[in-house]
Amino acid sequence: MSRQYYIAGNWKMHKTRAEAAELAKALVDGLKDGKHKYLAAPGFTLLETVAALVKGSNIRLGAQNMAAEEQGAHTGEVSVLQLKDLGVETVILGHSERRHIYKEDDGLINKKVRLALKQGLEVILCVGETLEEREAGKAEAVCETQTVKGLEGVSAAELSKIVIAYEPVWAIGTGKTATPEDADAIHAYVRGVIGKLYGAEAAGKIIIQYGGSVKPENAAQLMAKENIDGALVGGAALKADTFVPIAKFS
Ligand code: PGA
């Protein structure tokens, strides 16, 4: 496969600085001979600590969200400029917890996507259907809408900075993983959506990660699928013992 595998860890709202430093050190050590592309996305208050530890390693630094405005009177928000100042290279946007718990809609997510790209960040844009939507036969339509609206106004040149993460909401943190076949089918569908928007070459190049209860036990089977180019890992990203084997799947 010409696309590079990309394994990302979303640490969500876990860890103190001391705990984050311990994990970051273990990851730098455990992945130093890793062959794929890697990302660690700790919480905002941990970014500076983790930045210092992953600097010069093969692990990129990511944030889990950012404000839709560059700066200004937005109490409680974190700006793209503040993230860049800490060495953040990538931002996860549209995660299902942002969409469902914090009610972020496609319009807001798109605004963030365009701002992150304007500021030179790589974006991991998350899409995925709920259980109800899957059971109603709407999985493809939901992922298509989230992809199309999330990428509105994104140029073909900017698309090289976009990674899509397919994360079925019913598989996140539940222990239920989509079967590799089911995941691959949605990945192929989303790749087709990119093809319609940006052409076949762009569709062939875009990295599409799978997320939702990825574990050392299922990583290799998922990665073996034609359209699955990596993983966005939550729970299993909190320990080097589980993240490193996923990141070095074979
Ligand atoms: P999980 O989370 O691996 O704990 O299911 C994935 C994610 O939300 O990115």
XYZ file of N, CA and C and ligand atoms in Angstrom:
759
model
N 0.841 -1.196 0.000
C 0.000 0.000 0.000
C 0.877 1.248 0.000
N 0.531 2.201 -0.822
C 1.370 3.399 -0.909
C 1.095 4.357 0.252
N -0.101 4.247 0.849
C -0.402 5.149 1.971
C 0.345 4.681 3.217
N 0.845 5.679 3.975
C 1.587 5.345 5.202
C 0.595 5.092 6.342
N 0.816 4.051 7.100
C -0.030 3.822 8.277
C 0.196 4.932 9.303
N -0.875 5.327 9.935
C -0.824 6.448 10.886
C -1.616 6.046 12.131
N -0.906 5.896 13.247
C -1.540 5.448 14.484
C -1.504 6.593 15.497
N -2.679 6.996 15.951
C -2.788 8.157 16.835
C -3.408 7.754 18.163
N -2.919 8.365 19.222
C -3.476 8.117 20.549
C -4.199 9.352 21.049
N -5.467 9.179 21.398
C -6.273 10.269 21.963
C -6.395 9.995 23.456
N -5.706 10.811 24.232
C -5.664 10.548 25.681
C -6.901 11.082 26.406
N -7.755 11.764 25.674
C -9.000 12.315 26.227
C -8.727 13.087 27.528
N -9.619 13.011 28.503
C -9.451 13.827 29.716
C -8.815 12.990 30.824
N -7.668 12.409 30.481
C -6.963 11.560 31.431
C -5.566 12.108 31.710
N -5.046 11.813 32.844
C -3.666 11.993 33.294
C -3.342 13.407 33.824
N -2.456 13.355 34.803
C -1.830 14.569 35.324
C -0.503 14.739 34.581
N 0.202 15.819 34.846
C 1.472 16.018 34.137
C 2.473 14.899 34.399
N 2.559 14.478 35.667
C 3.538 13.422 35.987
C 3.177 12.121 35.267
N 1.892 11.817 35.233
C 1.452 10.581 34.553
C 1.656 10.685 33.041
N 1.396 11.879 32.513
C 1.569 12.087 31.072
C 3.052 11.967 30.691
N 3.913 12.503 31.545
C 5.350 12.438 31.260
C 5.823 10.988 31.248
N 5.300 10.227 32.183
C 5.688 8.808 32.255
C 5.270 8.078 30.964
N 4.045 8.331 30.522
C 3.561 7.683 29.292
C 4.355 8.160 28.079
N 4.583 9.470 27.991
C 5.299 10.005 26.828
C 6.698 9.398 26.725
N 7.372 9.275 27.869
C 8.724 8.687 27.854
C 8.668 7.238 27.383
N 7.688 6.509 27.884
C 7.567 5.096 27.501
C 7.241 4.959 26.009
N 6.460 5.881 25.492
C 6.113 5.814 24.062
C 7.319 6.156 23.184
N 8.052 7.188 23.586
C 9.239 7.566 22.800
C 10.192 6.377 22.726
N 10.365 5.727 23.863
C 11.269 4.578 23.909
C 10.685 3.399 23.121
N 9.418 3.118 23.354
C 8.802 1.943 22.730
C 8.629 2.060 21.224
N 8.531 3.288 20.728
C 8.261 3.466 19.295
C 9.476 3.929 18.508
N 10.639 4.011 19.164
C 11.770 4.627 18.457
C 12.158 3.862 17.184
N 11.887 2.571 17.161
C 12.151 1.816 15.928
C 10.847 1.516 15.167
N 9.794 2.205 15.514
C 8.507 1.992 14.825
C 8.558 2.539 13.408
N 7.834 1.881 12.513
C 7.959 2.217 11.089
C 6.835 3.106 10.569
N 5.838 3.367 11.375
C 4.682 4.097 10.866
C 4.708 5.546 11.357
N 3.616 6.254 11.062
C 3.487 7.636 11.535
C 2.710 7.587 12.855
N 3.151 8.368 13.844
C 2.538 8.297 15.179
C 2.160 9.682 15.710
N 1.133 9.677 16.555
C 0.685 10.928 17.174
C 0.253 10.653 18.605
N 0.573 11.582 19.487
C 0.014 11.549 20.844
C -0.773 12.842 21.032
N -2.035 12.694 21.465
C -2.890 13.872 21.682
C -3.346 13.914 23.136
N -2.534 14.553 24.000
C -2.904 14.704 25.414
C -3.810 15.923 25.610
N -4.367 16.045 26.787
C -5.196 17.206 27.115
C -4.381 18.492 27.082
N -5.055 19.624 26.982
C -4.386 20.925 26.829
C -3.326 21.186 27.891
N -3.643 20.874 29.152
C -2.720 21.226 30.231
C -1.464 20.351 30.220
N -1.490 19.295 29.411
C -0.356 18.368 29.361
C 0.531 18.607 28.147
N 0.080 19.482 27.244
C 0.773 19.614 25.964
C 2.232 20.035 26.127
N 2.462 21.007 27.003
C 3.838 21.519 27.124
C 4.776 20.428 27.655
N 4.285 19.701 28.638
C 5.085 18.608 29.222
C 5.396 17.554 28.164
N 4.371 17.156 27.434
C 4.556 16.087 26.439
C 5.386 16.592 25.259
N 5.186 17.874 24.895
C 5.953 18.451 23.782
C 7.456 18.308 24.026
N 7.861 18.612 25.243
C 9.299 18.571 25.558
C 9.849 17.145 25.436
N 9.011 16.170 25.738
C 9.467 14.778 25.723
C 9.445 14.147 24.330
N 8.484 14.537 23.496
C 8.420 13.911 22.164
C 9.259 14.667 21.127
N 9.750 15.836 21.494
C 10.561 16.631 20.567
C 11.722 15.780 20.024
N 11.883 15.804 18.709
C 12.979 15.060 18.100
C 12.701 13.571 17.942
N 11.555 13.101 18.406
C 11.201 11.685 18.247
C 10.323 11.527 17.005
N 9.849 10.325 16.772
C 8.944 10.096 15.632
C 7.477 10.196 16.045
N 7.232 10.845 17.174
C 5.845 11.019 17.628
C 5.457 12.490 17.486
N 4.398 12.727 16.729
C 3.887 14.092 16.574
C 3.042 14.453 17.780
N 2.907 15.771 17.991
C 2.089 16.252 19.097
C 0.748 16.744 18.558
N -0.321 16.254 19.175
C -1.655 16.643 18.724
C -2.495 17.199 19.852
N -3.475 18.034 19.480
C -4.474 18.506 20.436
C -5.807 17.844 20.085
N -6.706 17.845 21.051
C -7.978 17.125 20.877
C -9.124 18.012 20.400
N -8.872 19.307 20.364
C -9.914 20.263 19.975
C -9.254 21.634 19.900
N -9.944 22.619 19.406
C -9.505 24.016 19.475
C -10.711 24.906 19.208
N -10.558 26.190 19.477
C -11.645 27.144 19.240
C -11.803 27.401 17.742
N -12.976 27.878 17.371
C -13.238 28.197 15.968
C -12.749 29.589 15.591
N -12.365 30.373 16.587
C -11.843 31.721 16.327
C -10.361 31.743 16.653
N -9.644 32.628 15.947
C -8.191 32.665 16.117
C -7.775 33.180 17.497
N -8.465 34.209 17.960
C -8.209 34.735 19.306
C -9.362 35.657 19.695
N -9.367 36.114 20.918
C -10.396 37.082 21.293
C -11.111 36.718 22.572
N -12.295 37.323 22.749
C -13.053 37.152 23.981
C -13.851 35.852 23.919
N -13.217 34.766 24.248
C -13.847 33.439 24.202
C -13.453 32.673 25.467
N -14.034 33.064 26.567
C -13.686 32.502 27.874
C -13.729 30.980 27.858
N -12.643 30.395 28.307
C -12.605 28.941 28.439
C -12.175 28.198 27.191
N -11.917 28.909 26.089
C -11.509 28.241 24.849
C -9.987 28.286 24.687
N -9.473 27.468 23.801
C -8.039 27.442 23.520
C -7.850 27.697 22.024
N -6.956 28.630 21.702
C -6.831 29.046 20.295
C -5.747 28.273 19.555
N -5.899 28.295 18.259
C -4.934 27.640 17.379
C -3.539 28.245 17.562
N -3.476 29.545 17.834
C -2.172 30.199 18.009
C -1.496 29.700 19.286
N -2.314 29.484 20.323
C -1.773 28.969 21.582
C -1.282 27.532 21.393
N -1.996 26.768 20.591
C -1.579 25.385 20.334
C -0.272 25.349 19.555
N -0.201 26.175 18.515
C 1.031 26.210 17.708
C 2.231 26.636 18.553
N 1.975 27.553 19.461
C 3.033 28.053 20.346
C 3.633 26.923 21.186
N 2.835 25.908 21.465
C 3.312 24.779 22.271
C 3.915 23.667 21.414
N 3.903 23.853 20.109
C 4.489 22.825 19.239
C 3.480 21.816 18.702
N 2.212 22.125 18.854
C 1.180 21.222 18.318
C 1.214 21.263 16.786
N 1.194 20.083 16.175
C 1.252 19.991 14.713
C -0.061 19.520 14.103
N -0.887 18.912 14.952
C -2.107 18.247 14.472
C -3.230 18.532 15.449
N -4.443 18.655 14.933
C -5.579 18.800 15.844
C -6.685 17.834 15.430
N -7.248 17.153 16.421
C -8.383 16.258 16.192
C -9.642 17.130 16.232
N -10.454 17.074 15.203
C -11.681 17.879 15.179
C -12.894 17.002 14.876
N -14.027 17.391 15.466
C -15.261 16.659 15.198
C -15.334 15.298 15.858
N -14.545 15.102 16.910
C -14.645 13.825 17.632
C -16.088 13.630 18.100
N -16.543 12.405 18.157
C -17.958 12.163 18.486
C -18.321 12.695 19.866
N -17.338 12.734 20.780
C -17.650 13.302 22.103
C -17.871 14.810 22.005
N -17.204 15.461 21.088
C -17.464 16.890 20.844
C -18.820 17.050 20.165
N -19.109 16.193 19.202
C -20.390 16.313 18.483
C -21.565 16.026 19.415
N -21.469 14.947 20.186
C -22.652 14.490 20.919
C -22.767 15.066 22.329
N -21.663 15.159 23.061
C -21.771 15.695 24.433
C -21.795 17.221 24.391
N -20.961 17.808 23.520
C -20.837 19.268 23.497
C -21.542 19.912 22.306
N -22.324 19.099 21.593
C -23.235 19.615 20.560
C -22.546 20.423 19.460
N -21.344 20.039 19.099
C -20.698 20.717 17.966
C -21.341 20.213 16.677
N -21.742 21.139 15.815
C -22.358 20.700 14.560
C -21.358 20.819 13.407
N -21.803 20.350 12.248
C -20.894 20.312 11.098
C -20.384 21.704 10.717
N -21.236 22.728 10.909
C -20.828 24.085 10.551
C -19.678 24.574 11.434
N -19.815 24.328 12.728
C -18.759 24.745 13.659
C -17.470 23.952 13.398
N -17.634 22.663 13.190
C -16.456 21.821 12.941
C -15.743 22.275 11.668
N -16.519 22.605 10.637
C -15.920 23.084 9.390
C -15.141 24.384 9.598
N -15.681 25.259 10.442
C -14.990 26.521 10.723
C -13.626 26.238 11.378
N -13.638 25.287 12.290
C -12.388 24.902 12.955
C -11.407 24.263 11.964
N -11.941 23.408 11.097
C -11.082 22.740 10.105
C -10.373 23.788 9.257
N -11.148 24.767 8.772
C -10.546 25.774 7.884
C -9.529 26.653 8.609
N -9.818 26.958 9.873
C -8.874 27.763 10.649
C -7.571 26.982 10.912
N -7.724 25.718 11.272
C -6.526 24.895 11.533
C -5.662 24.805 10.278
N -6.298 24.612 9.128
C -5.541 24.517 7.870
C -4.877 25.848 7.536
N -5.595 26.929 7.739
C -5.048 28.259 7.464
C -3.787 28.487 8.299
N -3.793 27.926 9.503
C -2.644 28.092 10.397
C -1.614 26.965 10.222
N -1.799 26.142 9.229
C -0.782 25.143 8.885
C -0.812 23.857 9.687
N -1.872 23.653 10.448
C -1.946 22.396 11.209
C -2.494 21.273 10.341
N -2.113 20.053 10.703
C -2.753 18.864 10.143
C -4.039 18.630 10.940
N -5.078 18.164 10.255
C -6.367 17.933 10.915
C -6.748 16.464 10.825
N -7.147 15.888 11.952
C -7.804 14.577 11.916
C -9.295 14.861 12.092
N -10.038 14.711 11.016
C -11.479 14.984 11.033
C -12.220 13.675 11.303
N -12.943 13.645 12.436
C -13.644 12.415 12.823
C -15.069 12.408 12.284
N -15.460 11.279 11.767
C -16.847 11.083 11.306
C -17.318 9.729 11.831
N -18.623 9.576 11.944
C -19.122 8.267 12.378
C -20.567 8.332 12.807
N -21.241 7.217 12.647
C -22.671 7.149 12.926
C -22.943 6.590 14.328
N -24.112 6.934 14.857
C -24.557 6.359 16.130
C -25.156 4.964 15.853
N -25.438 4.245 16.917
C -26.043 2.912 16.768
C -27.415 3.025 16.095
N -28.169 4.008 16.542
C -29.500 4.233 15.972
C -29.421 4.487 14.456
N -28.450 5.316 14.077
C -28.289 5.612 12.652
C -27.854 4.376 11.875
N -26.976 3.575 12.480
C -26.545 2.345 11.795
C -27.734 1.414 11.604
N -28.506 1.246 12.672
C -29.638 0.319 12.587
C -30.700 0.799 11.604
N -30.746 2.115 11.391
C -31.699 2.652 10.420
C -31.118 2.632 8.998
N -29.936 2.041 8.846
C -29.338 1.950 7.505
C -28.738 3.253 7.006
N -28.402 4.152 7.977
C -27.940 5.483 7.558
C -26.443 5.708 7.731
N -25.702 4.659 8.044
C -24.277 4.859 8.362
C -23.538 5.599 7.241
N -23.742 5.142 6.009
C -23.006 5.760 4.896
C -23.417 7.222 4.707
N -24.727 7.468 4.783
C -25.215 8.833 4.565
C -24.682 9.789 5.634
N -24.654 9.319 6.888
C -24.155 10.168 7.982
C -22.675 10.485 7.764
N -21.904 9.472 7.435
C -20.466 9.700 7.228
C -20.230 10.602 6.013
N -21.046 10.442 5.005
C -20.913 11.295 3.809
C -21.193 12.757 4.163
N -22.295 12.990 4.873
C -22.642 14.367 5.244
C -21.544 14.992 6.103
N -21.083 14.237 7.097
C -20.056 14.788 7.989
C -18.758 15.077 7.227
N -18.453 14.229 6.258
C -17.237 14.439 5.464
C -17.401 15.659 4.552
N -18.497 15.703 3.834
C -18.718 16.794 2.872
C -18.788 18.135 3.605
N -19.585 18.191 4.677
C -19.729 19.464 5.396
C -18.455 19.831 6.144
N -17.778 18.844 6.677
C -16.527 19.109 7.403
C -15.462 19.699 6.493
N -15.513 19.325 5.214
C -14.471 19.755 4.268
C -14.898 20.914 3.368
N -16.056 21.482 3.638
C -16.519 22.591 2.805
C -15.471 23.705 2.771
N -15.142 24.173 1.591
C -14.177 25.271 1.465
C -12.723 24.834 1.598
N -12.474 23.544 1.744
C -11.091 23.036 1.825
C -10.608 22.762 0.401
N -9.469 23.362 0.039
C -8.977 23.226 -1.337
C -8.293 21.882 -1.540
N -8.092 21.539 -2.799
C -7.400 20.293 -3.131
C -5.989 20.302 -2.529
N -5.334 21.453 -2.545
C -3.975 21.531 -1.989
C -3.998 21.293 -0.479
N -5.025 21.830 0.167
C -5.104 21.677 1.627
C -5.456 20.246 2.042
N -6.069 19.501 1.139
C -6.513 18.150 1.492
C -5.359 17.248 1.940
N -4.139 17.559 1.494
C -2.990 16.729 1.902
C -2.738 16.830 3.410
N -3.325 17.854 4.048
C -3.167 18.025 5.499
C -4.351 17.428 6.261
N -5.247 16.755 5.551
C -6.431 16.183 6.193
C -6.290 14.669 6.313
N -6.630 14.187 7.504
C -6.750 12.751 7.762
C -8.200 12.564 8.201
N -8.838 11.504 7.740
C -10.201 11.229 8.207
C -10.114 10.082 9.219
N -10.869 10.189 10.297
C -10.971 9.047 11.229
C -12.423 8.595 11.230
N -12.637 7.354 10.811
C -13.984 6.791 10.896
C -14.140 6.158 12.268
N -15.034 6.739 13.066
C -15.242 6.248 14.424
C -16.730 6.022 14.671
N -17.193 4.801 14.447
C -18.604 4.535 14.736
C -18.859 4.779 16.221
N -19.829 5.615 16.528
C -20.033 6.061 17.910
C -20.292 4.873 18.839
N -20.985 3.865 18.321
C -21.314 2.690 19.129
C -20.095 1.821 19.454
N -18.985 2.096 18.823
C -17.779 1.296 19.075
C -16.789 2.021 19.994
N -17.065 3.285 20.314
C -16.107 4.074 21.088
C -16.250 3.809 22.581
N -15.193 3.282 23.153
C -15.155 3.060 24.597
C -16.124 1.979 25.069
N -16.675 1.210 24.143
C -17.686 0.217 24.504
C -17.140 -1.194 24.494
N -15.918 -1.360 23.941
C -15.374 -2.695 23.785
C -15.891 -3.371 22.512
N -16.896 -2.778 21.876
C -17.431 -3.336 20.616
C -16.672 -2.729 19.458
N -15.941 -3.535 18.720
C -15.226 -3.019 17.560
C -16.059 -3.333 16.328
N -16.039 -2.440 15.363
C -16.652 -2.791 14.081
C -15.855 -3.962 13.520
N -16.482 -4.886 12.816
C -15.684 -5.955 12.199
C -14.800 -5.279 11.153
N -13.654 -5.880 10.876
C -12.783 -5.282 9.850
C -13.531 -5.089 8.532
N -14.439 -5.998 8.209
C -15.196 -5.906 6.946
C -16.150 -4.701 6.976
N -16.877 -4.560 8.098
C -17.805 -3.424 8.204
C -17.048 -2.097 8.168
N -15.947 -2.041 8.901
C -15.164 -0.798 8.916
C -14.638 -0.510 7.514
N -14.087 -1.519 6.871
C -13.505 -1.322 5.536
C -14.554 -0.823 4.540
N -15.770 -1.320 4.688
C -16.833 -0.898 3.765
C -17.103 0.594 3.909
N -17.141 1.084 5.138
C -17.367 2.528 5.323
C -16.139 3.316 4.852
N -14.960 2.797 5.149
C -13.751 3.490 4.685
C -13.766 3.625 3.156
N -14.151 2.548 2.487
C -14.201 2.579 1.017
C -15.236 3.609 0.562
N -16.342 3.650 1.280
C -17.398 4.597 0.920
C -16.898 6.042 1.079
N -16.260 6.305 2.227
C -15.751 7.660 2.484
C -14.655 8.020 1.456
N -13.848 7.040 1.101
C -12.825 7.298 0.068
C -13.517 7.690 -1.244
N -14.631 7.044 -1.506
C -15.410 7.387 -2.698
C -15.944 8.816 -2.628
N -16.351 9.220 -1.437
C -16.842 10.594 -1.248
C -15.706 11.582 -1.549
N -14.524 11.277 -1.054
C -13.355 12.136 -1.339
C -13.091 12.152 -2.845
N -13.253 11.023 -3.474
C -13.072 10.933 -4.925
C -14.028 11.852 -5.670
N -15.282 11.854 -5.216
C -16.282 12.713 -5.875
C -15.925 14.190 -5.694
N -15.388 14.522 -4.506
C -15.079 15.922 -4.207
C -13.757 16.374 -4.818
N -12.749 15.494 -4.782
C -11.384 15.934 -5.116
C -10.711 15.102 -6.213
N -11.384 14.071 -6.696
C -10.798 13.250 -7.758
C -10.128 11.984 -7.222
N -9.891 11.070 -8.148
C -9.424 9.727 -7.791
C -8.030 9.737 -7.144
N -7.157 10.607 -7.620
C -5.789 10.606 -7.079
C -5.809 11.008 -5.601
N -6.560 12.066 -5.300
C -6.671 12.517 -3.914
C -7.304 11.430 -3.046
N -8.299 10.749 -3.589
C -8.976 9.692 -2.835
C -8.008 8.550 -2.521
N -7.139 8.267 -3.468
C -6.168 7.191 -3.268
C -5.115 7.536 -2.231
N -4.894 8.836 -2.047
C -3.819 9.265 -1.133
C -4.297 9.500 0.291
N -5.575 9.827 0.481
C -5.999 10.268 1.817
C -5.936 9.127 2.832
N -5.436 9.454 4.008
C -5.333 8.464 5.094
C -6.678 8.418 5.819
N -7.228 7.227 5.975
C -8.467 7.053 6.734
C -8.200 6.092 7.888
N -8.219 6.663 9.098
C -7.999 5.853 10.309
C -9.324 5.259 10.766
N -9.211 4.134 11.463
C -10.389 3.577 12.133
C -10.241 3.841 13.639
N -11.348 4.160 14.295
C -11.311 4.320 15.752
C -12.541 3.716 16.388
N -12.358 3.146 17.557
C -13.460 2.523 18.284
C -13.018 1.176 18.802
N -12.570 1.182 20.071
C -12.141 -0.055 20.730
C -11.040 -0.803 19.969
N -10.078 -0.049 19.439
C -8.899 -0.691 18.852
C -8.018 -1.182 19.999
N -7.559 -2.421 19.894
C -6.753 -3.068 20.935
C -5.601 -3.817 20.261
N -4.609 -4.222 21.050
C -3.530 -5.014 20.445
C -4.080 -6.259 19.741
N -5.175 -6.815 20.260
C -5.719 -8.073 19.714
C -6.406 -7.891 18.359
N -6.898 -6.683 18.058
C -7.620 -6.556 16.783
C -6.938 -5.620 15.782
N -5.830 -4.998 16.190
C -5.211 -3.979 15.320
C -4.772 -4.565 13.976
N -4.082 -5.684 14.003
C -3.522 -6.215 12.754
C -4.620 -6.585 11.759
N -5.720 -7.151 12.271
C -6.812 -7.532 11.353
C -7.454 -6.310 10.710
N -7.582 -5.250 11.506
C -8.153 -4.023 10.949
C -7.213 -3.428 9.901
N -5.935 -3.354 10.262
C -4.946 -2.710 9.369
C -4.747 -3.491 8.068
N -5.097 -4.783 8.109
C -4.920 -5.612 6.907
C -5.917 -5.229 5.810
N -6.952 -4.500 6.172
C -7.975 -4.166 5.189
C -7.496 -3.063 4.251
N -7.880 -3.220 3.011
C -7.448 -2.328 1.932
C -7.590 -0.832 2.246
N -8.722 -0.479 2.854
C -8.999 0.950 3.028
C -8.736 1.484 4.427
N -8.211 0.647 5.307
C -7.929 1.095 6.686
C -6.436 1.415 6.792
N -6.158 2.689 7.045
C -4.774 3.178 6.962
C -4.179 3.540 8.313
N -4.848 3.123 9.377
C -4.305 3.484 10.678
C -5.404 3.453 11.704
N -5.104 3.998 12.881
C -6.081 3.932 13.965
C -6.031 5.192 14.804
N -7.199 5.546 15.325
C -7.297 6.578 16.361
C -7.731 5.823 17.614
N -6.826 5.795 18.583
C -6.981 4.893 19.726
C -7.288 5.702 20.977
N -8.295 5.319 21.733
C -8.630 6.005 22.969
C -8.110 5.236 24.178
N -8.951 4.393 24.740
C -8.605 3.656 25.968
C -7.247 2.979 25.928
N -6.949 2.318 24.823
C -5.688 1.570 24.729
C -4.484 2.486 24.505
N -4.729 3.786 24.336
C -3.612 4.727 24.166
C -3.085 5.224 25.509
N -3.749 4.837 26.582
C -3.385 5.364 27.903
C -2.242 4.607 28.564
N -1.859 3.499 27.958
C -0.726 2.725 28.492
C 0.192 2.337 27.343
N 1.490 2.486 27.565
C 2.444 2.077 26.530
C 2.296 0.589 26.239
N 1.974 -0.181 27.257
C 1.824 -1.637 27.087
C 0.761 -2.017 26.074
N -0.220 -1.170 25.904
C -1.253 -1.480 24.905
C -1.081 -0.641 23.633
N -0.591 0.601 23.764
C -0.463 1.431 22.553
C 0.694 0.959 21.670
N 1.810 0.614 22.281
C 2.983 0.240 21.467
C 2.689 -0.984 20.588
N 2.081 -2.051 21.130
C 1.769 -3.191 20.243
C 0.791 -2.830 19.119
N -0.131 -1.915 19.388
C -1.033 -1.478 18.312
C -0.220 -0.735 17.258
N 0.624 0.182 17.739
C 1.410 1.023 16.825
C 2.420 0.219 16.018
N 2.805 -0.942 16.550
C 3.772 -1.795 15.832
C 3.099 -3.075 15.341
N 1.813 -3.016 15.078
C 1.072 -4.202 14.632
C 1.834 -4.882 13.487
N 1.681 -6.176 13.396
C 2.288 -6.861 12.228
C 1.416 -8.042 11.844
P -11.652 3.976 22.265
O -11.790 5.492 21.780
O -10.425 3.420 21.608
O -11.535 4.053 23.741
O -12.898 3.256 21.812
C -11.513 5.877 20.472
C -11.696 7.355 20.280
O -12.662 7.916 20.842
O -10.906 8.028 19.599
